[in-house]
Structure formats: C-alpha cells, structure tokens
Coordinates of C-alpha atoms and ligand atoms in Angstrom, one line a residue:
M49 CA -0.7 -1.2 18.0
K50 CA 0.1 2.4 18.9
T51 CA -2.6 5.0 19.6
L52 CA -2.4 8.7 19.4
T53 CA -5.2 11.2 20.2
V54 CA -6.3 14.2 18.2
A55 CA -7.2 16.4 21.2
L56 CA -10.3 18.4 20.3
G57 CA -12.4 18.4 23.5
E58 CA -15.6 16.4 23.1
R59 CA -14.7 15.7 19.5
S60 CA -11.3 14.1 20.4
Y61 CA -10.6 10.9 18.6
P62 CA -8.0 8.1 18.4
I63 CA -5.6 7.2 15.6
H64 CA -4.7 3.5 15.9
I65 CA -1.6 2.5 13.9
G66 CA -0.5 -1.1 13.5
P67 CA -0.7 -4.4 11.6
D68 CA -3.9 -6.5 11.4
L69 CA -6.3 -3.8 12.5
L70 CA -8.9 -4.0 9.8
K71 CA -10.4 -7.1 11.3
T72 CA -10.7 -5.5 14.7
G73 CA -14.3 -4.2 14.2
S74 CA -14.6 -3.2 17.8
L75 CA -12.2 -0.3 17.3
V76 CA -14.7 1.2 15.0
A77 CA -17.9 -0.1 16.5
D78 CA -17.2 1.3 19.9
T79 CA -17.2 4.9 18.5
L80 CA -20.5 4.7 16.7
P81 CA -23.8 5.9 18.1
A82 CA -25.7 3.1 16.3
P83 CA -24.6 -0.3 14.8
R84 CA -25.1 0.6 11.1
A85 CA -22.9 2.0 8.5
V86 CA -22.3 2.5 4.8
L87 CA -18.8 1.7 3.4
V88 CA -17.3 4.0 0.8
T89 CA -14.3 2.6 -1.0
N90 CA -12.9 2.5 -4.5
E91 CA -12.7 -0.1 -7.3
T92 CA -9.0 -0.8 -6.4
V93 CA -9.2 -1.0 -2.6
G94 CA -12.6 -2.5 -2.3
P95 CA -11.8 -5.9 -3.7
L96 CA -8.6 -6.1 -1.6
Y97 CA -9.8 -5.0 1.9
A98 CA -13.6 -4.4 2.1
R99 CA -14.3 -8.1 3.0
Q100 CA -12.0 -8.1 5.9
L101 CA -13.2 -4.8 7.3
A102 CA -16.9 -5.9 6.7
D103 CA -16.3 -9.2 8.5
G104 CA -14.7 -7.4 11.5
L105 CA -17.5 -4.9 11.7
E106 CA -20.2 -7.5 11.4
A107 CA -18.5 -9.6 14.2
A108 CA -18.7 -6.4 16.3
G109 CA -22.4 -6.1 15.6
V110 CA -22.3 -3.4 12.9
T111 CA -24.6 -3.9 9.8
L112 CA -23.3 -2.5 6.6
L113 CA -26.3 -1.1 4.6
D114 CA -24.3 -0.6 1.4
R115 CA -20.8 -0.8 0.0
I116 CA -20.1 2.1 -2.5
E117 CA -17.2 1.6 -4.9
L118 CA -16.0 4.9 -6.5
A119 CA -13.8 5.1 -9.6
D120 CA -10.1 5.4 -8.6
G121 CA -8.2 8.6 -9.0
E122 CA -8.1 12.3 -8.1
Q123 CA -10.0 13.2 -11.3
H124 CA -13.1 11.5 -9.8
K125 CA -13.1 13.7 -6.6
T126 CA -15.8 15.8 -8.0
P127 CA -19.3 17.1 -7.2
A128 CA -20.7 14.6 -9.7
T129 CA -19.2 11.6 -7.7
L130 CA -20.4 13.2 -4.5
E131 CA -23.9 13.3 -6.0
Q132 CA -23.7 9.5 -6.6
V133 CA -22.8 9.0 -3.0
Y134 CA -25.8 11.0 -1.8
D135 CA -28.0 8.9 -4.1
R136 CA -26.7 5.7 -2.6
L137 CA -27.0 6.9 1.0
L138 CA -30.7 7.8 0.4
E139 CA -31.4 4.6 -1.5
A140 CA -29.9 2.6 1.5
R141 CA -32.2 4.6 3.9
A142 CA -29.1 5.8 5.8
D143 CA -30.3 7.9 8.8
R144 CA -28.6 10.5 11.0
K145 CA -27.0 7.7 13.1
T146 CA -25.7 5.7 10.2
A147 CA -22.0 6.1 9.9
V148 CA -20.0 6.6 6.7
I149 CA -16.8 4.6 6.7
A150 CA -14.1 5.6 4.2
L151 CA -11.8 2.8 3.2
G152 CA -9.0 3.9 0.9
G153 CA -6.7 6.7 0.1
G154 CA -7.0 10.5 0.2
V155 CA -9.6 10.8 -2.5
V156 CA -12.0 8.3 -0.9
G157 CA -11.5 9.9 2.6
D158 CA -11.9 13.5 1.4
L159 CA -15.0 12.7 -0.7
A160 CA -16.7 10.3 1.8
G161 CA -15.8 12.8 4.6
F162 CA -17.6 15.6 2.8
A163 CA -20.6 13.4 2.1
A164 CA -20.7 12.5 5.8
A165 CA -20.4 16.2 6.8
T166 CA -23.3 17.3 4.6
Y167 CA -25.6 14.3 4.3
Q168 CA -28.6 15.1 6.6
R169 CA -26.4 18.0 8.0
G170 CA -23.8 15.6 9.3
V171 CA -23.5 11.8 10.1
P172 CA -20.8 10.0 12.0
F173 CA -17.7 9.5 10.0
V174 CA -14.8 6.9 10.2
Q175 CA -11.5 7.0 8.4
V176 CA -9.8 3.7 7.4
P177 CA -6.8 4.9 5.3
T178 CA -5.0 2.3 3.2
T179 CA -2.4 4.5 1.5
L180 CA 0.7 6.0 3.2
L181 CA -0.5 9.5 2.2
A182 CA -3.8 9.0 3.8
Q183 CA -2.4 7.3 6.9
V184 CA 0.1 10.1 7.6
D185 CA -2.0 13.1 6.5
A186 CA -5.3 13.0 4.6
A187 CA -7.2 10.8 7.1
V188 CA -6.1 12.9 10.1
G189 CA -7.4 16.4 10.9
G190 CA -10.9 16.6 9.4
K191 CA -10.2 18.4 6.0
T192 CA -12.8 17.0 3.6
A193 CA -13.5 18.3 0.1
V194 CA -14.2 17.7 -3.5
N195 CA -12.3 19.5 -6.3
H196 CA -13.8 22.2 -8.6
R197 CA -12.8 22.7 -12.2
L198 CA -11.1 25.9 -11.2
G199 CA -9.3 24.6 -8.1
K200 CA -8.3 21.8 -5.8
N201 CA -10.4 21.1 -2.7
M202 CA -12.5 24.2 -3.3
I203 CA -15.8 22.7 -2.0
G204 CA -15.4 21.2 1.5
A205 CA -15.8 21.3 5.2
F206 CA -13.8 20.7 8.3
Y207 CA -15.4 17.6 9.7
Q208 CA -13.6 15.2 12.1
P209 CA -13.8 11.4 12.1
R210 CA -14.7 9.4 15.2
V211 CA -11.7 7.2 14.8
V212 CA -8.7 6.7 12.3
L213 CA -7.7 3.1 11.8
A214 CA -4.4 2.9 10.0
D215 CA -3.7 -0.8 9.3
T216 CA 0.0 -0.9 8.2
D217 CA -0.6 -4.3 6.6
S218 CA -2.7 -2.5 3.9
L219 CA 0.4 -0.9 2.7
G220 CA 1.7 -4.2 1.5
T221 CA -0.3 -3.9 -1.7
L222 CA 0.3 -0.2 -2.3
P223 CA 2.2 0.4 -5.6
D224 CA 5.7 1.8 -5.1
R225 CA 4.7 5.1 -6.9
E226 CA 1.9 5.7 -4.3
L227 CA 4.3 4.9 -1.4
R228 CA 6.8 7.4 -2.7
A229 CA 4.0 10.0 -3.1
G230 CA 2.9 9.5 0.6
F231 CA 6.6 9.9 1.6
A232 CA 6.6 13.4 0.4
E233 CA 4.0 14.4 3.0
V234 CA 6.1 12.5 5.6
V235 CA 9.1 14.7 4.6
K236 CA 6.8 17.8 4.9
Y237 CA 6.5 17.3 8.7
G238 CA 10.3 17.3 9.1
L239 CA 10.6 20.4 7.0
I240 CA 7.8 22.4 8.8
R241 CA 8.4 21.6 12.5
D242 CA 10.5 18.6 13.3
P243 CA 14.2 18.8 12.2
A244 CA 15.1 15.6 14.1
F245 CA 12.5 13.8 12.1
F246 CA 13.9 15.2 8.9
A247 CA 17.4 13.9 9.9
Y248 CA 15.8 10.5 10.8
L249 CA 14.2 10.4 7.3
E250 CA 17.6 11.2 5.7
E251 CA 18.9 8.1 7.4
H252 CA 16.0 5.8 6.9
A253 CA 14.3 6.8 3.6
Q254 CA 15.4 3.7 1.8
A255 CA 14.3 1.4 4.6
I256 CA 10.9 3.2 4.7
L257 CA 10.5 2.9 0.9
A258 CA 11.6 -0.8 1.1
R259 CA 8.7 -1.2 3.5
D260 CA 10.8 -2.2 6.5
P261 CA 8.0 -2.6 9.1
E262 CA 9.8 -0.9 11.9
A263 CA 11.0 2.2 9.9
L264 CA 7.6 2.5 8.2
S265 CA 5.6 2.4 11.3
E266 CA 8.0 4.9 13.0
A267 CA 7.5 7.3 10.1
I268 CA 3.7 6.9 10.2
Y269 CA 3.6 7.4 14.0
R270 CA 5.9 10.5 14.0
S271 CA 4.0 12.0 11.1
C272 CA 0.6 11.5 12.8
R273 CA 2.0 12.8 16.1
N274 CA 3.1 16.0 14.3
K275 CA -0.3 16.3 12.5
A276 CA -2.3 15.6 15.7
E277 CA -0.5 18.4 17.5
V278 CA -1.0 20.9 14.8
V279 CA -4.7 20.1 14.4
A280 CA -5.3 20.2 18.1
A281 CA -3.7 23.7 18.3
D282 CA -5.5 25.1 15.2
E283 CA -8.2 23.0 13.9
R284 CA -9.6 25.5 11.4
E285 CA -6.4 26.8 10.0
A286 CA -6.5 30.3 11.7
D287 CA -2.6 30.3 11.7
Q288 CA -0.3 27.4 12.3
R289 CA -2.2 24.7 10.4
A290 CA -1.5 26.6 7.2
L291 CA 2.1 25.4 7.5
L292 CA 0.8 21.9 6.6
N293 CA 0.3 23.5 3.3
L294 CA 4.1 23.7 2.6
G295 CA 4.6 23.2 -1.2
H296 CA 0.8 22.9 -1.7
T297 CA 0.3 26.4 -3.4
F298 CA 2.5 25.1 -6.2
A299 CA 1.3 21.5 -6.0
H300 CA -2.4 22.4 -6.4
A301 CA -1.4 24.5 -9.5
I302 CA 0.4 21.5 -10.9
E303 CA -2.6 19.2 -10.2
T304 CA -5.2 21.6 -11.5
G305 CA -3.1 22.6 -14.4
T306 CA -2.6 19.0 -15.5
G307 CA -6.2 18.0 -15.0
Y308 CA -5.7 15.8 -12.0
T309 CA -4.6 12.9 -14.1
D310 CA -0.8 12.8 -14.6
W311 CA 0.5 13.7 -11.2
L312 CA -0.2 12.1 -7.9
H313 CA -0.9 14.6 -5.1
G314 CA 2.3 13.7 -3.2
E315 CA 4.4 13.9 -6.3
A316 CA 3.1 17.5 -6.9
V317 CA 3.8 18.3 -3.2
A318 CA 7.4 17.1 -3.6
A319 CA 8.0 19.4 -6.6
G320 CA 6.1 22.2 -4.8
M321 CA 8.2 21.9 -1.7
V322 CA 11.3 22.3 -3.9
M323 CA 9.7 25.4 -5.4
A324 CA 9.0 26.8 -1.9
A325 CA 12.6 26.0 -0.9
E326 CA 13.8 27.7 -4.0
V327 CA 11.7 30.8 -3.3
S328 CA 13.0 30.8 0.3
R329 CA 16.6 30.5 -0.9
R330 CA 16.3 33.2 -3.5
A331 CA 14.7 35.5 -0.8
G332 CA 17.8 35.0 1.3
L333 CA 15.9 33.0 4.0
L334 CA 17.2 29.4 3.4
S335 CA 20.8 28.4 3.1
E336 CA 22.2 26.8 0.0
S337 CA 23.1 23.6 2.0
D338 CA 19.6 23.2 3.5
T339 CA 18.1 23.7 0.0
Q340 CA 20.3 20.9 -1.2
R341 CA 19.4 18.7 1.7
I342 CA 15.8 19.0 0.8
T343 CA 16.2 18.4 -2.9
A344 CA 18.6 15.5 -2.3
L345 CA 16.2 13.6 0.1
L346 CA 13.3 14.0 -2.3
K347 CA 15.4 13.0 -5.3
A348 CA 16.8 10.0 -3.6
S349 CA 13.3 8.9 -2.7
G350 CA 12.4 8.9 -6.4
L351 CA 10.1 11.9 -6.1
P352 CA 10.0 14.7 -8.7
V353 CA 12.0 17.8 -7.9
K354 CA 10.8 19.7 -11.0
G355 CA 7.3 20.6 -12.2
P356 CA 5.7 19.7 -15.5
A357 CA 7.8 20.8 -18.5
D358 CA 4.8 22.3 -20.3
L359 CA 2.9 24.1 -17.5
A360 CA 3.5 27.9 -18.1
T361 CA 4.5 30.1 -15.3
D362 CA 1.5 32.4 -16.0
R363 CA -0.8 29.4 -15.7
Y364 CA 0.8 28.6 -12.2
L365 CA 0.2 32.2 -11.1
E366 CA -3.4 32.2 -12.5
I367 CA -4.3 29.0 -10.5
M368 CA -2.4 30.1 -7.4
G369 CA -4.5 33.3 -7.4
V370 CA -7.5 31.3 -6.0
D371 CA -5.4 29.4 -3.4
K372 CA -7.4 29.1 -0.1
K373 CA -4.7 30.9 1.8
A374 CA -5.0 34.0 -0.4
S375 CA -6.2 37.0 1.6
G376 CA -7.4 40.3 0.1
G377 CA -6.2 39.1 -3.3
A378 CA -2.6 38.4 -2.1
V379 CA -1.3 34.8 -2.3
R380 CA 0.3 33.7 1.0
Y381 CA 3.2 31.4 0.7
I382 CA 4.6 28.9 3.2
L383 CA 8.4 29.4 3.2
L384 CA 11.3 28.1 5.1
E385 CA 13.9 29.7 7.3
G386 CA 15.6 26.5 7.9
I387 CA 14.8 22.7 8.1
G388 CA 12.0 22.5 10.7
R389 CA 11.2 26.2 10.5
A390 CA 8.3 27.2 8.3
F391 CA 6.2 30.4 8.3
M392 CA 3.6 32.0 6.2
T393 CA 4.0 35.3 4.3
A394 CA 2.4 37.4 1.6
E395 CA 5.7 39.4 1.2
V396 CA 7.1 37.6 -1.7
P397 CA 7.9 39.5 -4.9
E398 CA 6.2 37.9 -7.9
A399 CA 9.5 38.0 -9.7
V400 CA 11.1 35.6 -7.2
V401 CA 8.1 33.2 -7.5
R402 CA 8.5 33.3 -11.2
E403 CA 12.2 32.6 -11.1
A404 CA 11.7 29.7 -8.6
I405 CA 9.0 28.1 -10.9
D406 CA 11.2 28.6 -14.0
A407 CA 14.2 27.1 -12.1
C408 CA 12.1 24.0 -11.3
R409 CA 11.1 23.1 -14.9
Ligands
LIG7 O1 -4.5 19.0 6.9 C1 -4.1 20.1 6.4 O2 -4.3 21.2 6.9 C2 -3.3 20.1 5.1 O3 -3.1 21.1 4.6 C3 -2.7 18.8 4.6 C4 -2.5 18.7 3.1 O4 -1.4 17.8 3.0 C5 -3.6 18.2 2.3 O5 -3.3 18.0 1.0 C6 -4.9 19.1 2.4 O6 -6.0 18.4 1.8 C7 -4.7 20.4 1.7 O7 -5.9 21.1 1.9 P1 -6.2 22.5 1.3 O8 -6.9 23.3 2.4 O9 -4.9 23.2 0.9 O10 -7.0 22.2 0.1
ZN8 ZN1 -1.2 17.3 0.9

C-alpha cells in the first residue's frame, strides 16, 4: 500500500492506494468520530464489493445503519436522487456523527459527498472509489455535486473526505470502456503540469490499459500526487485548481448536450482536451507536434478525439456560457502553451473556439 496526504491543515487526509484494501476496515474506522455509518453505492458496484467493505468495517467495530444502492449512470446524479438519499439517512436515524461512505465511481462519490456536506449541515464523509476515474480524480479534492438540467455539477459544495481508500483490486471488474475513460483524466495531469508523466504515459499507455498492476498503480499514484498538490495549494479553485478543468468546458457541453447518457465523463474530457489543444494551436500557443502528440496518445488509448457528430456549435457555446469558470459573462478557457504547461484565459476569440469545435466533429 502507498499513502499520500492531501495537506489541508486540520482537514488533511490520507489517500491509500493498493490491492486488498476494502477489507481493511481500520483504515476507515480510525478516521471516524463514531462507529456508525451509512453506505452509499450503486446497483453495479454494490453486489460486487459492498459485502467485503461491510465485513471489514464491522470487524473494525463500525455498524452500518443502511446500504443505499443508487441507479447507475451520470443521468441519475440529480437533485431527485439526492432527495432519496436524504430520505434514507433520516429513516436510518443517521445523526451528526454518522459517516456517509461512498463506494463506487464519480457519480456515487459526487452525490454521496454532497449529501454528506448538507445532511444536518455536514456529517463525516469517506471515499472508497472503485473506478479508475474516481481513484485518480473524482474521489480526491472534495468537489461534490449533482447535475442540473441546464448544466453539469451546478449544485454542489467543496467538502473533503476523511480518507480515500483506493483498492486497485476493484479495477479488475471495471469494463474496458470505463478504464479508458478514467485514463483521460490521467493524461490530463501530464498535460497540465507534469510533462515527464505525459512521456511515461506515452510509453506505458498500453500496459496501463491492459491492467498491468505495476503500471496501473504507478499511474494512479502519480495522478493522485499531482491532484493532492493542486488541491493543497488551492482548495477552492481561486486560481491554479481551475487547470484541473482542462477540456472540461467542452466536455460538460458534450455531456449536457447529449443528456448525460451517451458519453462517459472521461470520454467527453478526452474530446474536450483535443478541442482545447486545437484552440491553443490555432491561437499560436501550442506547436503542431505537441498537438499531434496529445491526439495520438488519446487515440491510441481508444478514446474519442472528436465530439458528437450532431451537437451544433451554437449549442456548445450556449451551454459553455454557464460554465462555472465564467466570470462577468466571459467564458474562461484552460489552454496549453506546451505539454505540461496549462493556463487560464478569457482572451479567446469566439471564432477560434468555433473553428476548433468544428474541426473536432
Ligand atoms: O477537482 C477538480 O477541481 C476538477 O476540476 C476535476 C474534474 O476532473 C472533475 O470532473 C470535476 O468534477 C469538475 O468540476 P467542475 O467544477 O468543473 O464541475
Ligand atoms: Zn473530470
């Protein structure tokens, strides 16, 4: 097991990464103020891993008051599902010291985290991510949210977990498509701040996607290290945390514009990063060869490098207008000056954005 820390003063917490962790209930129990919790998972992950986690927790003295199984999929990350979680927490008589434990991917973690942030004004929260995307990104850093009809993650809170338990064994049952989607967020870290990691990924992408244990765990560890550093420096996205949004302005438009059903978040991020690279290249910031390296790595990893054929450019711009990074009505984009060098700017002519979207269709 390897352990990293997200350094946030009194709210600092560990990220444990390694095989066979689900059963080690003490890693969670020792972070809780009281030995009781409610487990939130989904209908896919629950039957696979809830028993192991529950046994480990019970052996460590933690009583599970309820196990809530949500429907699987981003289209269920809604205020209506959140309402159901509040109902169950109240029915289980969860009190202010009862922890909410999220077992699953980004949707479960985001929604359960927002429930934990708001139920009785905040109860202890634990992340047990079981997808690559959640282990390298969603479970770390405290962004919690549900989607709104008009935009992705529009209702949410920054709320940090007590511990992140990333059991790499749980990736054994992850569908290939989900693994690839998580890989898009891994590539993101190389692009925004870690060129050596990007080069490592160019070398090891196929090993990672073939689930070679060493390559996979190295990718998770280096991703989490990058994320932990960014979050420790800028927890609430005053400046540099926004770079973690590379590709997401476009990605959220793709997800919202297609009703959260056809595209996985990571797939939309892959296409969105190509669009951001394309804007950067057209603005004279990113070289032709770096643009090609980015597209080549994503393509070789089986990720989409183009957006949906039928999503109109006007619709992208309409959705992007409510992006959370927008300020005073101006959309702010994360662009690249090179591999490992991202920055945020509002100084992008709309015509260039339109050309980039059109070129990626
Ligand atoms: O942790 C962050 O900060 C990120 O932006 C990570 C993203 O990969 C993640 O998709 C996040 O949920 C996006 O958040 P949002 O604030 O753009 O909705
Ligand atoms: Zn993301």
